[in-house]
JSON list of C-alpha atoms in Angstrom, two decimals:
[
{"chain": "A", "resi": 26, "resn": "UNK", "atom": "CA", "xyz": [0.00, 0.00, 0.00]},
{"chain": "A", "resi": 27, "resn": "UNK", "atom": "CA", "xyz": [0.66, 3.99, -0.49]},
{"chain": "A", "resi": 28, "resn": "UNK", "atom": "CA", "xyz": [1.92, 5.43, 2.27]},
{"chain": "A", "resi": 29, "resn": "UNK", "atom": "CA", "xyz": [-0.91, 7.87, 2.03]},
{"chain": "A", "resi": 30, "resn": "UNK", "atom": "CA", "xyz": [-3.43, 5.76, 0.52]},
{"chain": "A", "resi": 31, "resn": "UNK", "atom": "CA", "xyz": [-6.57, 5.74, 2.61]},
{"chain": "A", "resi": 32, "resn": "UNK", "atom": "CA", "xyz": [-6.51, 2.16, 4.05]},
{"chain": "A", "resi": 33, "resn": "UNK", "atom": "CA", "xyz": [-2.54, 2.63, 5.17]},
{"chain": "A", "resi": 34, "resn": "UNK", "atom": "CA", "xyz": [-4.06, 6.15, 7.17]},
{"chain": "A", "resi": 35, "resn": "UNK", "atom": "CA", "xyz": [-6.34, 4.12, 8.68]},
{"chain": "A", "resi": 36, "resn": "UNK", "atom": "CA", "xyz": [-4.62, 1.16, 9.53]},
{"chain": "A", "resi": 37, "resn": "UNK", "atom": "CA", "xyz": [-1.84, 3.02, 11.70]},
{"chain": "A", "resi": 38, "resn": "UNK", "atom": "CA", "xyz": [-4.78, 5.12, 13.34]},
{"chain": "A", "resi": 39, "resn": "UNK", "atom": "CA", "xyz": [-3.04, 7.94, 11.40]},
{"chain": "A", "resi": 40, "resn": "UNK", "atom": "CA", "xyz": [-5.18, 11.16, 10.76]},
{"chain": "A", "resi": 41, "resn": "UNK", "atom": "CA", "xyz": [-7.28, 10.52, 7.37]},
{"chain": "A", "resi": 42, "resn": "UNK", "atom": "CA", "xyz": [-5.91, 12.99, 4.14]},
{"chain": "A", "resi": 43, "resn": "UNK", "atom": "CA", "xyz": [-8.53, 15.69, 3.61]},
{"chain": "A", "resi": 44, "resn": "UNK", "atom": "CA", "xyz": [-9.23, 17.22, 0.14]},
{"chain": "A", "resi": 45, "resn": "UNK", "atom": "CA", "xyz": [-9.81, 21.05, 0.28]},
{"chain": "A", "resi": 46, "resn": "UNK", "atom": "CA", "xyz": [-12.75, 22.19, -2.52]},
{"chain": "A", "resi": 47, "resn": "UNK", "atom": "CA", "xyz": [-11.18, 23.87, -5.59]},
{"chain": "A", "resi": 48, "resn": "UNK", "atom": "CA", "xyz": [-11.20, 27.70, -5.88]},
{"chain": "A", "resi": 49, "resn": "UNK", "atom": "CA", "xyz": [-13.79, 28.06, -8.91]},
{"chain": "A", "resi": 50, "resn": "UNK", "atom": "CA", "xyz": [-16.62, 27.66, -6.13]},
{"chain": "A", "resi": 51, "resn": "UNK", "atom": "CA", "xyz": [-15.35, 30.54, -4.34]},
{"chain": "A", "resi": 52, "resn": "UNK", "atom": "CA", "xyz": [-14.53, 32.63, -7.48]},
{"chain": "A", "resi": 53, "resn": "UNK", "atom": "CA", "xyz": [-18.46, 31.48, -8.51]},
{"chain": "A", "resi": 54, "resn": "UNK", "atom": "CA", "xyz": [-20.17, 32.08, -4.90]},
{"chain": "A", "resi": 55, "resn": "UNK", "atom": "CA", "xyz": [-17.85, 35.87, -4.78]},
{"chain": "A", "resi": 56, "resn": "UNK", "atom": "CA", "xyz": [-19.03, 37.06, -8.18]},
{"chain": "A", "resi": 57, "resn": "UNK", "atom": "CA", "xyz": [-22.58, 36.63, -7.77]},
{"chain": "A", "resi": 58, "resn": "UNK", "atom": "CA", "xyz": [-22.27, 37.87, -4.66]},
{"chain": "A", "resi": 59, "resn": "UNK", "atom": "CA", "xyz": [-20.80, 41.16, -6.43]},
{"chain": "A", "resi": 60, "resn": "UNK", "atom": "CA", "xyz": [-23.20, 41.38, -9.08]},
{"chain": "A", "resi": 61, "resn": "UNK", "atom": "CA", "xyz": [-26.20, 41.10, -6.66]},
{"chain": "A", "resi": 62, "resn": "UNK", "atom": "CA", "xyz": [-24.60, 43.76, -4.13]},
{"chain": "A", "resi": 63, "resn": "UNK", "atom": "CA", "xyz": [-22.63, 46.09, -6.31]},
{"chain": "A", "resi": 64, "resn": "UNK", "atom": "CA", "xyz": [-25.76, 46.79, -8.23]},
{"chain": "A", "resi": 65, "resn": "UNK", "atom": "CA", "xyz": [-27.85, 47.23, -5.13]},
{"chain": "A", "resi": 66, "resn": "UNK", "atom": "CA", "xyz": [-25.21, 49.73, -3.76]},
{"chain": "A", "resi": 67, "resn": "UNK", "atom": "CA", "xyz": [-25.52, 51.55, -6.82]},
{"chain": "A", "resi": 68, "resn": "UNK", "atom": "CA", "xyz": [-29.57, 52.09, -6.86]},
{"chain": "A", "resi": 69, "resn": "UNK", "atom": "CA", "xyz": [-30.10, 52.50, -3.39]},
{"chain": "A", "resi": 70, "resn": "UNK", "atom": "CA", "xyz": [-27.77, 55.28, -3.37]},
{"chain": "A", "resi": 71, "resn": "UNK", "atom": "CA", "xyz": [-28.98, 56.66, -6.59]},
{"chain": "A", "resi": 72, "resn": "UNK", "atom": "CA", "xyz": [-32.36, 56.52, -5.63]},
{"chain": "A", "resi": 73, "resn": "UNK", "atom": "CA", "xyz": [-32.40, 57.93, -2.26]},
{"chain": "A", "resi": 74, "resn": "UNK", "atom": "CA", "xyz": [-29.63, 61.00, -3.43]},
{"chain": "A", "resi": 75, "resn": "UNK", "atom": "CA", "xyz": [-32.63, 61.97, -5.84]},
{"chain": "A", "resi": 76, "resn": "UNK", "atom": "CA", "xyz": [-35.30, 61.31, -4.52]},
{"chain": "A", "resi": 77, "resn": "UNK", "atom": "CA", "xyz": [-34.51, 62.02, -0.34]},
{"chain": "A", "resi": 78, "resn": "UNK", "atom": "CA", "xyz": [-31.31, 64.49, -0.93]},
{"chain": "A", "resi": 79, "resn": "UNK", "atom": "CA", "xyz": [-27.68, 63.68, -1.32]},
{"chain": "A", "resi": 80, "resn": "UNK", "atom": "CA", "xyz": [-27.38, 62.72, 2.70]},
{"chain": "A", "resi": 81, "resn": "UNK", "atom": "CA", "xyz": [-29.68, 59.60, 2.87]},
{"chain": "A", "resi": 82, "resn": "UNK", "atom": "CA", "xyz": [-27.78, 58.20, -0.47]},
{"chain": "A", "resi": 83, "resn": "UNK", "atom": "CA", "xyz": [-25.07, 57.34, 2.40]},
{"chain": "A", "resi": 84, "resn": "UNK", "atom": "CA", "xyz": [-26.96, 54.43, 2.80]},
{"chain": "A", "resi": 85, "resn": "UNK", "atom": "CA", "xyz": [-25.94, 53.12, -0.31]},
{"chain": "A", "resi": 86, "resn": "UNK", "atom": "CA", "xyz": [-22.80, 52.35, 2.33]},
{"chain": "A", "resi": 87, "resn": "UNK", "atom": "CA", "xyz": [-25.41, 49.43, 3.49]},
{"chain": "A", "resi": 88, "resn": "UNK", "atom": "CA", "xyz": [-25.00, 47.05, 0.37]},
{"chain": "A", "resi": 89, "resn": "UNK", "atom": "CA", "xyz": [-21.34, 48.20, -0.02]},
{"chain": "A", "resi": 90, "resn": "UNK", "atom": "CA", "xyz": [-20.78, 46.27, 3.62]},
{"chain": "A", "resi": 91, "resn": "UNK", "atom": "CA", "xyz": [-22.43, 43.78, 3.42]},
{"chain": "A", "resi": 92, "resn": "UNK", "atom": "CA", "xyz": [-20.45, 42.76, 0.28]},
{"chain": "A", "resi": 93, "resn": "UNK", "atom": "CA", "xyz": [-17.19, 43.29, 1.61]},
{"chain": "A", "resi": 94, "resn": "UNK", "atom": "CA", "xyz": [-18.85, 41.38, 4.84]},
{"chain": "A", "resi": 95, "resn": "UNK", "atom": "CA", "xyz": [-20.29, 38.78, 2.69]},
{"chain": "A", "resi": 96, "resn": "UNK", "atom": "CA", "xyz": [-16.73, 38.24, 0.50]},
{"chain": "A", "resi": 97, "resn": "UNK", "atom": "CA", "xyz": [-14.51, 37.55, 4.20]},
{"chain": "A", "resi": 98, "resn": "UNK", "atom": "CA", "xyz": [-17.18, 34.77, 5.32]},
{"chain": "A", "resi": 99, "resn": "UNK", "atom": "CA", "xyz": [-17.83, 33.60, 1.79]},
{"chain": "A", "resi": 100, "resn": "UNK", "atom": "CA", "xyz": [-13.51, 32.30, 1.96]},
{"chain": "A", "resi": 101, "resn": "UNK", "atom": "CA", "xyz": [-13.97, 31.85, 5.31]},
{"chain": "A", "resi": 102, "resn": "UNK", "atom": "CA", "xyz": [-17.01, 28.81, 4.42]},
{"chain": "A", "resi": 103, "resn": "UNK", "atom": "CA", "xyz": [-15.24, 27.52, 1.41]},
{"chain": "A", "resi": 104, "resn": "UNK", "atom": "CA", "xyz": [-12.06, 26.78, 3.49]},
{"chain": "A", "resi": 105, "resn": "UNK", "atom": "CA", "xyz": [-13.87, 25.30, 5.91]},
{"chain": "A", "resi": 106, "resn": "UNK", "atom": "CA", "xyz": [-15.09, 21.99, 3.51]},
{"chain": "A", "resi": 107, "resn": "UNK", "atom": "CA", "xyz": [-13.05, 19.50, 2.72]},
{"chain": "A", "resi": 108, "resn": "UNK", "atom": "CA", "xyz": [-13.82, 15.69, 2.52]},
{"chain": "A", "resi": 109, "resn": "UNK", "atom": "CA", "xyz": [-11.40, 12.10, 2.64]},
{"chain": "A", "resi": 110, "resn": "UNK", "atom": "CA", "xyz": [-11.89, 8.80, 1.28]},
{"chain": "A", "resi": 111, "resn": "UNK", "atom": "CA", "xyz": [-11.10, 6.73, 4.39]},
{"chain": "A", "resi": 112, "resn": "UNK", "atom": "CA", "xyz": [-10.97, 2.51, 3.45]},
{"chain": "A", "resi": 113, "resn": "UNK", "atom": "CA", "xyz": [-14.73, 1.59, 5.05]},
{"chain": "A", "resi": 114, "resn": "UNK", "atom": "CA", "xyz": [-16.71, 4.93, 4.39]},
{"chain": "A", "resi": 115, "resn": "UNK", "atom": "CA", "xyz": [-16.39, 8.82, 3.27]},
{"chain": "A", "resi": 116, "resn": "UNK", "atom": "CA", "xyz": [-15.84, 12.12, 5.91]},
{"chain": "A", "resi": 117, "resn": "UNK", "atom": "CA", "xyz": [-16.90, 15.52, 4.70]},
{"chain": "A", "resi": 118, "resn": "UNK", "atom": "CA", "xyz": [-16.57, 18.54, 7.05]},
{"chain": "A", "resi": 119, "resn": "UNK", "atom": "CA", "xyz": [-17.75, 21.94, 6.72]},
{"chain": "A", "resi": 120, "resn": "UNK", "atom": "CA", "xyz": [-19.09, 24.69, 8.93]},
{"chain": "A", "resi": 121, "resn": "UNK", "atom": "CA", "xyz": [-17.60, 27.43, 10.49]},
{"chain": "A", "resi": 122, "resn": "UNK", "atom": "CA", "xyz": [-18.81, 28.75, 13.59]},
{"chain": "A", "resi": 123, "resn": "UNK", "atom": "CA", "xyz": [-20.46, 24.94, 13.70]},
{"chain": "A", "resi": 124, "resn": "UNK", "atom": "CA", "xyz": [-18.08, 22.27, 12.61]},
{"chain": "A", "resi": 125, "resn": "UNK", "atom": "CA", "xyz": [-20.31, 19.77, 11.00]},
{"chain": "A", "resi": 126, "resn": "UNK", "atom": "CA", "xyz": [-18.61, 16.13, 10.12]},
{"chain": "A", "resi": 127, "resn": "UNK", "atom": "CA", "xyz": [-20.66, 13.27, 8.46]},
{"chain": "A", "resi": 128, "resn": "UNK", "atom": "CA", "xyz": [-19.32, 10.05, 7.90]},
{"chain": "A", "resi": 129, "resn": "UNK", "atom": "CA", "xyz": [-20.79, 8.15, 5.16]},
{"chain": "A", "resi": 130, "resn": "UNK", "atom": "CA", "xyz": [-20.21, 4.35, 4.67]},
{"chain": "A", "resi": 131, "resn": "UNK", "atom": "CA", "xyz": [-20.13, 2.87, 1.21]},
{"chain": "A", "resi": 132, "resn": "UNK", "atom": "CA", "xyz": [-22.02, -0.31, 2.18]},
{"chain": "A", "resi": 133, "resn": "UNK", "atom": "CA", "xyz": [-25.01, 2.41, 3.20]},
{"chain": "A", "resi": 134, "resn": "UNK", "atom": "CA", "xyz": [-24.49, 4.11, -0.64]},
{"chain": "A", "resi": 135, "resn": "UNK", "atom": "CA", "xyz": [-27.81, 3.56, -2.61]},
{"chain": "A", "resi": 136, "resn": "UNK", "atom": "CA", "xyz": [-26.88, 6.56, -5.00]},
{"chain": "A", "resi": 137, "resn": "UNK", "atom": "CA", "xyz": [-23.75, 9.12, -6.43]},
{"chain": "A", "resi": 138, "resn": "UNK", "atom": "CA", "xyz": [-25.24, 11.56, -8.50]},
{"chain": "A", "resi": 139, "resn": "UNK", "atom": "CA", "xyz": [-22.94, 14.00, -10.27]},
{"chain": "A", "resi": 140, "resn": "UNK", "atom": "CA", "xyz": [-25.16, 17.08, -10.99]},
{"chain": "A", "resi": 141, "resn": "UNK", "atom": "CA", "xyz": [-23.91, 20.97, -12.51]},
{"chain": "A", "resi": 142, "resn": "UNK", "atom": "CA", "xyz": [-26.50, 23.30, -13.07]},
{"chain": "A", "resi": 143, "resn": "UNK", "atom": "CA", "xyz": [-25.86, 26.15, -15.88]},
{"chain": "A", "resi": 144, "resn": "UNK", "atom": "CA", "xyz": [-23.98, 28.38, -13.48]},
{"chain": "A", "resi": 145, "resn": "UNK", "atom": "CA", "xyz": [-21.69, 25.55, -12.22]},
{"chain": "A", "resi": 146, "resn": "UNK", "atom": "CA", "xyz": [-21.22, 24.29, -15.47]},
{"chain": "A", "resi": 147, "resn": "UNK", "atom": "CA", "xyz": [-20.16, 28.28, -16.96]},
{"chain": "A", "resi": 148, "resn": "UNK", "atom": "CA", "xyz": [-17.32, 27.91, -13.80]},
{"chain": "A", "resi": 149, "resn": "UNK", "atom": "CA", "xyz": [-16.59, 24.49, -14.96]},
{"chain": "A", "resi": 150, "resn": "UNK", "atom": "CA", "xyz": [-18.10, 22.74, -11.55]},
{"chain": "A", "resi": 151, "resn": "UNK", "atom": "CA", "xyz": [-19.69, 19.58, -10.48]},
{"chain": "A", "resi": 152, "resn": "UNK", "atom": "CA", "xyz": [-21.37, 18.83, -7.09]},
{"chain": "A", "resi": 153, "resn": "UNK", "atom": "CA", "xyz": [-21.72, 15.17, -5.92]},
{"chain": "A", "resi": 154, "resn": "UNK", "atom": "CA", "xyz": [-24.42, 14.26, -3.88]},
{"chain": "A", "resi": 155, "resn": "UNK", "atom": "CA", "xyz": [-25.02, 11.05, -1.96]},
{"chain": "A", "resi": 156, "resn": "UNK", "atom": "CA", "xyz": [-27.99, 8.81, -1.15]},
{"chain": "A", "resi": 157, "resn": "UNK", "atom": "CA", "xyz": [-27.81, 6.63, 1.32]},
{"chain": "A", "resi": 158, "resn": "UNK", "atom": "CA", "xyz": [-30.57, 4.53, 3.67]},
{"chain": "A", "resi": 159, "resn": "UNK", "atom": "CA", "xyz": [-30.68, 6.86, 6.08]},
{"chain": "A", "resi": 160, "resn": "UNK", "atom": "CA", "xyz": [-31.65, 10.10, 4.99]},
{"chain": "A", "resi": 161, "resn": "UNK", "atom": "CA", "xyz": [-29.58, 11.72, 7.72]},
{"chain": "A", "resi": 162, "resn": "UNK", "atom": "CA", "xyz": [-26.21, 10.82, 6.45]},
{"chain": "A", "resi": 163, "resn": "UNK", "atom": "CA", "xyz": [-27.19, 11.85, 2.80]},
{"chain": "A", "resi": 164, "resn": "UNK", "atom": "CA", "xyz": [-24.01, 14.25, 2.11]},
{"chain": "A", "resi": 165, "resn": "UNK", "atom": "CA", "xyz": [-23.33, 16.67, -1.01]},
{"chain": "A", "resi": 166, "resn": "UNK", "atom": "CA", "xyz": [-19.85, 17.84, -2.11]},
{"chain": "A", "resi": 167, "resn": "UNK", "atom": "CA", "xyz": [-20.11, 21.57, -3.79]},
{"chain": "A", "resi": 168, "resn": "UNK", "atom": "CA", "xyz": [-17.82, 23.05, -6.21]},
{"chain": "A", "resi": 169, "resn": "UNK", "atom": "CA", "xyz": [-15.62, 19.94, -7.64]},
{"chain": "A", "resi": 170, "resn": "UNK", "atom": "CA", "xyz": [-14.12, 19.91, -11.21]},
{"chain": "A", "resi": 171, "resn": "UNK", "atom": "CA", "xyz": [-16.76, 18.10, -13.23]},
{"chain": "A", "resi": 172, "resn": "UNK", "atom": "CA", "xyz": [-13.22, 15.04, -13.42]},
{"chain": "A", "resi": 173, "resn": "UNK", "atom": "CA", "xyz": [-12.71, 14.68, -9.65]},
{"chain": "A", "resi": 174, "resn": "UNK", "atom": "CA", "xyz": [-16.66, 14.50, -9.95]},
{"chain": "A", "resi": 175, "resn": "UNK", "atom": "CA", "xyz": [-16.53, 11.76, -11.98]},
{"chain": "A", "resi": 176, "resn": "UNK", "atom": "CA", "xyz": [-13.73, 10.30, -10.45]},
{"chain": "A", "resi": 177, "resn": "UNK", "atom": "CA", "xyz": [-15.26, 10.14, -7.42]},
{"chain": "A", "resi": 178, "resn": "UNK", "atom": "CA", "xyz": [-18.60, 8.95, -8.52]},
{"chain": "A", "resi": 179, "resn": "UNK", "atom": "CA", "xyz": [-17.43, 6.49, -10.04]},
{"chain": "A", "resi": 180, "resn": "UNK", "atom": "CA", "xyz": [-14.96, 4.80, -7.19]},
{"chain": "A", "resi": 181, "resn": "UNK", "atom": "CA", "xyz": [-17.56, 5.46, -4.28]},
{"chain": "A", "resi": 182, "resn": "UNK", "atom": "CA", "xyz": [-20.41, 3.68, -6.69]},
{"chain": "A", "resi": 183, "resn": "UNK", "atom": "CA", "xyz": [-17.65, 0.49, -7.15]},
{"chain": "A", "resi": 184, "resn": "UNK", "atom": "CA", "xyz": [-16.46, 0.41, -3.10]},
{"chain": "A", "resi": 185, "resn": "UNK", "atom": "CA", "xyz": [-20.52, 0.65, -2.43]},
{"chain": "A", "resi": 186, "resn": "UNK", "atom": "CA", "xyz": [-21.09, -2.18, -4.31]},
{"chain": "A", "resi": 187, "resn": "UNK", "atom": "CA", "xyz": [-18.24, -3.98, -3.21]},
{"chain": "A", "resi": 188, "resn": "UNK", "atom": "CA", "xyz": [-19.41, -3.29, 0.53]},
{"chain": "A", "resi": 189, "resn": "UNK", "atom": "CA", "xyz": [-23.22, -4.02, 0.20]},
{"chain": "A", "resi": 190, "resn": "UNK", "atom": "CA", "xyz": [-22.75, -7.55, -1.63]},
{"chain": "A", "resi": 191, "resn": "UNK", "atom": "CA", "xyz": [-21.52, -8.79, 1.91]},
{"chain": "A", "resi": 192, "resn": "UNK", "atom": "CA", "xyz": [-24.46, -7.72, 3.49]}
]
């Protein structure tokens, strides 16, 4: 075995090796975050300097910090998820304030769907999203190149099947 194949990690107890998300999903989430804000900004502050006098179009400020607000916790979430193919089931963690970490095991895999709406697929993303029997360990991975997608699709489909034929 690799030394830093998932089964070696897990057979010497050693830490598992996370994969951070790629930086198109935080180039993707930033932009529209711009183009919903930066417009606001713009109106608001138009609007209210004609219509109420040039001191209320300070609240244009409003938008303006809530996108420069928006952009810190926007890096600050996509930093945060990350995921590892461990020999017996699947970690991905995310969350910020609340570090949330669910564990899903390959013989509990009833579905790996590889989906990329028209946005994602203009950034060149793919999100995978598991099924499994119980609902509450269903899991979704944002923001991967459509490849890894695939990639991983199709090795946690093969180790699920491998896994639920002993059952």
């Amino acid at each position: 075995m690799e030394t830093g194949s998932p089964e070696n990690a897990e057979a010497t107890g050693a830490e598992p090796v996370w994969t951070g998300l790629p930086p198109g999903l935080l180039r993707m989430r930033r932009l529209l975050l711009a183009v919903w804000l930066g417009p606001t900004a713009l109106v608001v502050g138009l609007l209210l300097g004609v219509l109420a006098g040039p001191g209320w179009a300070g609240f244009a400020l409003l938008p303006l910090a809530l996108l420069v607000w928006g952009w810190v916790l926007l890096g600050r979430n996509w930093r945060s998820w990350r995921y590892a193919e461990r020999a017996d089931d699947l970690l991905i963690s995310r969350g910020v304030l609340w570090r949330e970490e669910t564990v899903v095991p390959y013989g509990r895999m009833q579905l790996v769907e590889v989906r990329s709406g028209p946005l994602e697929r203009h950034f060149g993303l793919a999100s995978v999203q598991l099924h499994t029997a119980a609902a509450a360990t269903d899991a979704t991975i944002p923001g991967l190149d459509p490849a890894e997608a695939e990639r991983l699709r199709d090795r946690l489909t093969e180790l699920g099947e491998a896994r639920s034929a002993g059952l």
